[in-house]
Amino acid sequence: MKERINGTETYFGKDLLRNSIVTPSLLASILNVKYVNSSALHRIEQKFQRNGVNISRQTMSNRIVKCSQMYFTLFVERMKQELLSLHVAQFDETPTQVIADIDHPNSKCYMWVHRSGEFYTRHPIVIYEYQKGRDHQKPLDFYKDYKGILVTDSLQQYHLVDKKLADVTNANCWAHARRDFADAVKAADKKDPSSVRQSVAYQALQKIAEFYNADTGLKGLSSKERFQKRQELIKPMVEEFFAWVKQQASDCTVPPISKTGHGLNFVINQEKYLRVFLEDGDVPIDNSASERTIRTFCLGKKNWMFHNTAKGASASAMVYSISETAKLNNLRPYYYFKYILTELPKLCDERGNIDPTKLDYLMPWSDSLPDECRKPRRS
């Protein structure tokens, strides 16, 4: 396969897709614009047309799906193996619309994101996964062989994973624990600020903020040092907080059906899971890292609105897995896509199969990646 770039023909060892003119640089450009820059395929089609290139959005979509099936499935599976070897993982999900994969107008499909623990910075990993629903069987299937701690929000299906998998511990998110209190304060009458400051919700937020701020100051420490400091500084605050919350609930000064009442009951019911971060220096205090990771997808779906098919949604999940992991590993997604799309066809045998043991040199954390794939260091 050959491609003309700036007047120079560049040759590749094998065609990326048989009987197709698509090249690694062309497909990398499409992937970068759609999945990194969050542009819809019809806008990319229009941009091509303005430059005298006729590539339809359907053709681009077909190429993305085909390359995902041929190359990215195995690639992302290798990334998943690495993720499941880590002691701490985090995950979250967001609804998405897939036209051909809904049973009735009100049914929802979901894009799940699984990532390495926030403190695991040596080579962070992100795995996107398309699923038709979000019942407990979805994470149960993904983590069936996992041994470690999963940081999530407080949905009951996540707790079922903890109960059904003997080697899994569920840690809850303190950012979710404070939401009802924050909503109560927002809804309070701002004409009487002294009354707001005396409210149970406001006091709860202040107490949570104290150990949140203390934990933020520990982010630069090692796991062992962070654990020791949490035991010394933060655990007494958390102990005092739960005692205070239980006292407020028992005094019945707050209506149970109010936002503050919901917040108190939530914290009491989730105490076991909210305490987990105190016992392991690798566990973050909240699941905000997962929410940040899924933000790119949420921005993208505002622009392209929906997927037509489950195959398209699954292909997008694989591309997002690679692009988001590349970004976290300080890579430039376009150049990284171009590189792996050049290399992966070379690894195919006569039947088009790839030996997964030969993929490590292509992983986003590989030391052997070309310099052009890496973001320049600031001087």
XYZ file of C-alpha atoms in Angstrom:
379
model
C 0.000 0.000 0.000
C 1.294 3.463 -0.756
C 0.227 6.951 0.162
C 1.330 10.309 -1.172
C 2.247 12.794 1.557
C 3.567 16.228 0.604
C 4.475 14.897 -2.804
C 6.323 11.846 -1.436
C 5.071 8.289 -1.710
C 5.250 6.368 1.558
C 5.030 2.559 1.442
C 3.556 0.204 4.012
C 4.329 -3.489 4.379
C 0.688 -4.630 4.261
C -2.636 -3.068 3.385
C -4.554 -1.839 6.396
C -7.820 -3.095 4.877
C -7.920 -5.318 1.821
C -9.307 -3.674 -1.312
C -9.455 -0.291 0.391
C -7.492 2.896 -0.217
C -7.544 3.768 3.484
C -4.084 4.328 4.936
C -2.858 4.532 8.537
C -2.481 8.305 8.401
C -5.928 8.836 6.856
C -7.725 6.623 9.369
C -5.668 8.055 12.235
C -6.796 11.513 11.189
C -10.447 10.456 11.153
C -10.141 8.779 14.563
C -8.393 11.785 16.019
C -10.986 14.278 14.793
C -13.976 12.167 15.849
C -12.837 10.660 19.144
C -10.272 13.131 20.451
C -11.730 16.374 19.079
C -15.334 15.150 19.463
C -16.494 15.984 15.943
C -19.320 14.123 14.196
C -18.566 12.117 11.052
C -20.878 14.259 8.942
C -18.750 17.302 9.802
C -15.599 15.400 8.830
C -17.334 14.439 5.564
C -18.117 18.108 4.893
C -14.538 19.130 5.621
C -13.235 16.518 3.191
C -15.660 17.769 0.532
C -14.482 21.370 0.957
C -10.991 20.110 0.185
C -12.053 18.128 -2.870
C -12.029 14.693 -1.187
C -15.102 12.466 -1.477
C -15.292 10.137 1.537
C -18.783 9.561 2.888
C -19.593 9.268 6.574
C -20.849 5.708 5.949
C -17.517 4.753 4.404
C -15.658 6.228 7.378
C -17.958 4.437 9.800
C -17.480 1.108 8.016
C -13.692 1.497 8.129
C -13.722 2.299 11.842
C -15.852 -0.756 12.597
C -13.765 -3.023 10.361
C -10.436 -1.915 11.835
C -11.827 -2.233 15.342
C -12.873 -5.812 14.633
C -9.625 -6.747 12.906
C -7.100 -4.960 15.102
C -8.461 -3.104 18.110
C -10.441 -5.927 19.749
C -7.329 -7.917 20.566
C -5.373 -4.758 21.330
C -7.885 -3.546 23.927
C -8.156 -7.045 25.385
C -4.412 -6.893 26.089
C -4.953 -3.533 27.795
C -7.762 -5.071 29.848
C -5.470 -7.849 31.050
C -3.058 -5.230 32.339
C -5.861 -3.292 34.037
C -7.137 -6.400 35.831
C -3.660 -7.071 37.189
C -3.746 -3.851 39.211
C -4.688 -3.661 42.872
C -7.158 -0.765 42.478
C -9.549 -0.048 39.614
C -12.361 2.462 39.166
C -15.425 2.446 36.940
C -18.492 4.425 36.001
C -21.082 4.490 33.235
C -23.162 6.963 31.249
C -26.259 6.425 29.091
C -25.947 6.483 25.328
C -28.410 6.069 22.489
C -27.970 3.159 20.078
C -30.829 3.184 17.581
C -30.786 -0.473 16.510
C -30.169 -1.873 20.009
C -33.155 -0.700 22.034
C -36.184 -2.816 22.974
C -38.578 0.102 23.513
C -38.388 3.923 23.274
C -37.535 4.388 26.974
C -34.827 1.729 27.197
C -31.258 2.874 27.736
C -27.902 1.643 26.544
C -24.700 2.479 28.378
C -21.068 3.239 27.789
C -19.001 1.965 30.694
C -15.530 3.198 31.551
C -13.054 1.171 33.585
C -9.742 2.704 34.568
C -6.695 2.129 36.716
C -6.767 3.633 40.192
C -6.109 7.364 40.294
C -2.817 6.924 42.151
C -1.496 4.402 39.635
C 0.451 6.850 37.473
C 3.232 4.643 36.056
C 1.103 3.629 33.089
C -2.573 4.525 33.551
C -5.140 2.504 31.629
C -8.673 3.258 30.427
C -11.081 0.688 28.997
C -14.400 1.732 27.489
C -17.086 -0.920 27.095
C -20.466 -0.721 25.397
C -23.313 -2.574 27.105
C -27.054 -2.684 26.533
C -27.815 -2.179 30.235
C -26.235 -1.501 33.612
C -27.391 -4.355 35.822
C -24.864 -6.006 38.122
C -24.093 -8.755 35.603
C -22.233 -6.270 33.384
C -19.454 -5.394 35.878
C -19.618 -8.937 37.247
C -18.622 -10.309 33.837
C -15.859 -7.720 33.387
C -14.315 -8.289 36.834
C -15.020 -12.010 37.253
C -11.294 -12.812 37.571
C -10.320 -9.629 39.405
C -8.657 -9.503 42.802
C -8.552 -6.051 44.308
C -10.530 -2.928 45.187
C -13.145 -1.343 42.921
C -13.924 2.341 43.445
C -17.475 3.187 42.323
C -20.493 5.261 43.213
C -23.133 3.763 45.497
C -25.432 1.862 43.142
C -26.639 -1.433 44.621
C -25.520 -3.423 41.565
C -21.922 -2.473 42.354
C -22.304 -3.777 45.893
C -23.580 -7.045 44.415
C -20.248 -7.382 42.609
C -18.530 -7.030 45.991
C -20.794 -9.716 47.480
C -20.585 -12.170 44.594
C -16.817 -11.956 44.017
C -14.893 -13.088 47.073
C -11.661 -11.337 46.065
C -13.263 -7.950 45.309
C -13.771 -5.077 47.762
C -16.030 -2.159 46.887
C -15.005 1.366 47.911
C -17.574 4.140 47.647
C -17.168 7.702 46.471
C -17.248 10.563 48.988
C -18.178 13.023 46.230
C -21.495 11.175 45.947
C -21.864 11.079 49.739
C -21.932 14.871 49.936
C -24.393 15.524 47.088
C -27.641 15.461 49.057
C -26.153 17.849 51.615
C -24.961 20.150 48.820
C -28.429 20.082 47.221
C -30.017 20.949 50.571
C -27.729 23.947 51.020
C -28.419 25.147 47.473
C -32.149 24.980 48.115
C -31.914 26.851 51.436
C -33.145 30.405 51.831
C -30.086 32.538 51.103
C -31.768 35.560 52.751
C -30.805 34.093 56.133
C -27.140 33.052 55.795
C -26.689 32.464 59.526
C -29.506 29.919 59.474
C -27.898 28.171 56.493
C -24.559 27.923 58.325
C -26.293 26.393 61.328
C -28.112 23.772 59.253
C -27.203 20.096 59.499
C -26.492 19.959 55.758
C -24.030 22.846 55.908
C -22.262 21.348 58.931
C -22.037 17.975 57.165
C -20.416 19.614 54.145
C -17.918 21.414 56.356
C -16.936 18.204 58.126
C -16.494 16.324 54.849
C -14.469 19.240 53.448
C -12.059 19.003 56.372
C -10.906 15.485 55.644
C -11.214 16.041 51.872
C -8.760 18.929 52.124
C -6.454 16.902 54.334
C -6.471 14.017 51.830
C -5.752 16.353 48.911
C -2.521 17.322 50.645
C -1.432 13.669 50.661
C -1.597 13.056 46.900
C 2.138 13.480 46.384
C 3.054 10.837 48.971
C 3.786 7.166 48.432
C 1.022 4.655 49.089
C 2.551 3.652 52.426
C 3.026 7.245 53.557
C -0.503 8.151 52.463
C -1.939 5.249 54.454
C -0.020 6.264 57.564
C -1.094 9.904 57.300
C -4.699 8.922 56.696
C -4.651 6.800 59.835
C -3.067 9.606 61.815
C -4.916 12.656 60.449
C -8.077 11.657 58.608
C -9.389 8.562 60.375
C -10.223 10.517 63.595
C -12.149 13.058 61.478
C -14.095 10.290 59.757
C -14.835 8.585 63.083
C -16.149 11.853 64.482
C -18.200 12.484 61.346
C -20.015 9.141 61.449
C -20.709 9.526 65.161
C -22.128 12.985 64.506
C -24.252 11.776 61.560
C -25.753 8.947 63.619
C -26.520 11.366 66.436
C -28.299 13.743 64.039
C -30.364 10.870 62.641
C -31.302 9.556 66.089
C -32.308 13.036 67.322
C -34.872 13.191 64.484
C -34.289 16.914 64.029
C -34.304 16.489 60.245
C -37.271 15.078 58.275
C -36.203 11.712 56.799
C -37.752 12.578 53.428
C -35.791 15.840 53.107
C -32.554 16.138 51.136
C -30.631 16.368 54.402
C -32.467 13.328 55.761
C -31.625 11.377 52.614
C -28.005 12.444 52.971
C -27.790 11.261 56.585
C -29.361 7.889 55.793
C -27.169 7.474 52.732
C -23.964 8.014 54.703
C -25.087 5.630 57.457
C -26.046 2.895 54.976
C -22.820 3.282 52.984
C -20.452 3.576 55.958
C -18.716 0.254 55.283
C -17.870 1.263 51.733
C -17.005 4.882 52.498
C -14.384 3.807 55.048
C -12.376 1.640 52.627
C -10.068 4.459 51.495
C -8.729 4.765 55.049
C -7.315 1.236 54.965
C -5.350 1.390 51.709
C -3.116 4.198 50.484
C -3.809 3.282 46.837
C -7.551 3.935 47.095
C -8.700 7.468 46.177
C -11.246 9.248 48.348
C -13.699 9.503 45.456
C -14.418 8.285 41.948
C -13.861 11.643 40.258
C -11.083 10.204 38.070
C -13.624 7.949 36.340
C -15.969 10.871 35.782
C -13.144 12.912 34.266
C -12.222 9.997 32.015
C -15.751 9.566 30.672
C -16.124 13.308 30.021
C -14.626 13.076 26.507
C -17.307 10.588 25.511
C -20.048 12.764 27.026
C -18.781 15.737 25.036
C -18.678 13.648 21.867
C -22.215 12.300 22.192
C -23.552 15.865 22.428
C -22.203 16.398 18.921
C -23.045 13.120 17.208
C -26.093 12.311 19.407
C -26.296 8.533 18.867
C -24.842 5.354 17.374
C -26.813 3.503 14.746
C -25.738 -0.020 15.722
C -24.235 -1.991 18.587
C -21.229 -2.741 16.351
C -20.632 0.978 15.927
C -20.948 1.598 19.669
C -18.540 -1.235 20.443
C -16.065 0.087 17.863
C -16.263 3.525 19.464
C -15.613 1.972 22.869
C -12.411 0.392 21.595
C -11.194 3.600 19.953
C -11.933 5.619 23.085
C -10.042 3.021 25.135
C -6.943 3.581 23.041
C -7.195 7.367 22.690
C -7.940 8.040 26.372
C -5.172 5.709 27.537
C -2.804 7.358 25.074
C -3.621 10.804 26.476
C -3.069 9.665 30.066
C 0.322 8.268 29.011
C 1.327 11.623 27.497
C 1.035 10.469 23.901
C -0.245 12.394 20.894
C -3.283 10.364 19.775
C -3.020 11.057 16.037
C 0.606 9.933 15.817
C -0.052 6.994 18.105
C -3.005 5.807 16.017
C -0.946 6.231 12.872
C 1.878 4.154 14.365
C -0.202 1.235 15.632
C -2.270 1.146 12.433
C 0.993 0.847 10.517
C 2.371 -1.887 12.789
C -0.687 -4.045 13.485
C -1.119 -5.317 9.881
C 2.508 -6.496 9.985
C 1.661 -8.764 12.915
C -1.153 -10.564 11.087
C -0.479 -14.115 9.929
C -1.846 -15.562 6.679
C -5.290 -15.958 8.248
C -5.328 -12.421 9.599
C -4.743 -13.490 13.213
C -2.421 -11.654 15.617
C -0.437 -13.312 18.379
C -1.363 -11.295 21.506
C 2.077 -11.925 23.019
C 3.550 -9.723 20.273
C 1.524 -6.625 21.157
C 3.450 -5.325 24.149
C 5.790 -3.079 22.154
C 2.722 -1.218 20.843
C 1.031 -0.602 24.187
C 0.581 3.089 25.171
C 3.059 2.663 28.014
C 5.747 0.959 25.926
C 9.224 2.494 26.134
C 9.879 1.589 22.497
C 7.264 3.887 20.950
C 8.637 6.418 18.406
C 9.383 9.880 19.712
C 6.783 11.445 17.428
C 4.066 9.617 19.397
C 5.070 11.386 22.616
C 4.058 14.850 23.689
C 7.081 17.162 23.763
C 8.311 17.864 27.253
C 8.047 21.422 28.403
C 11.418 23.053 28.754
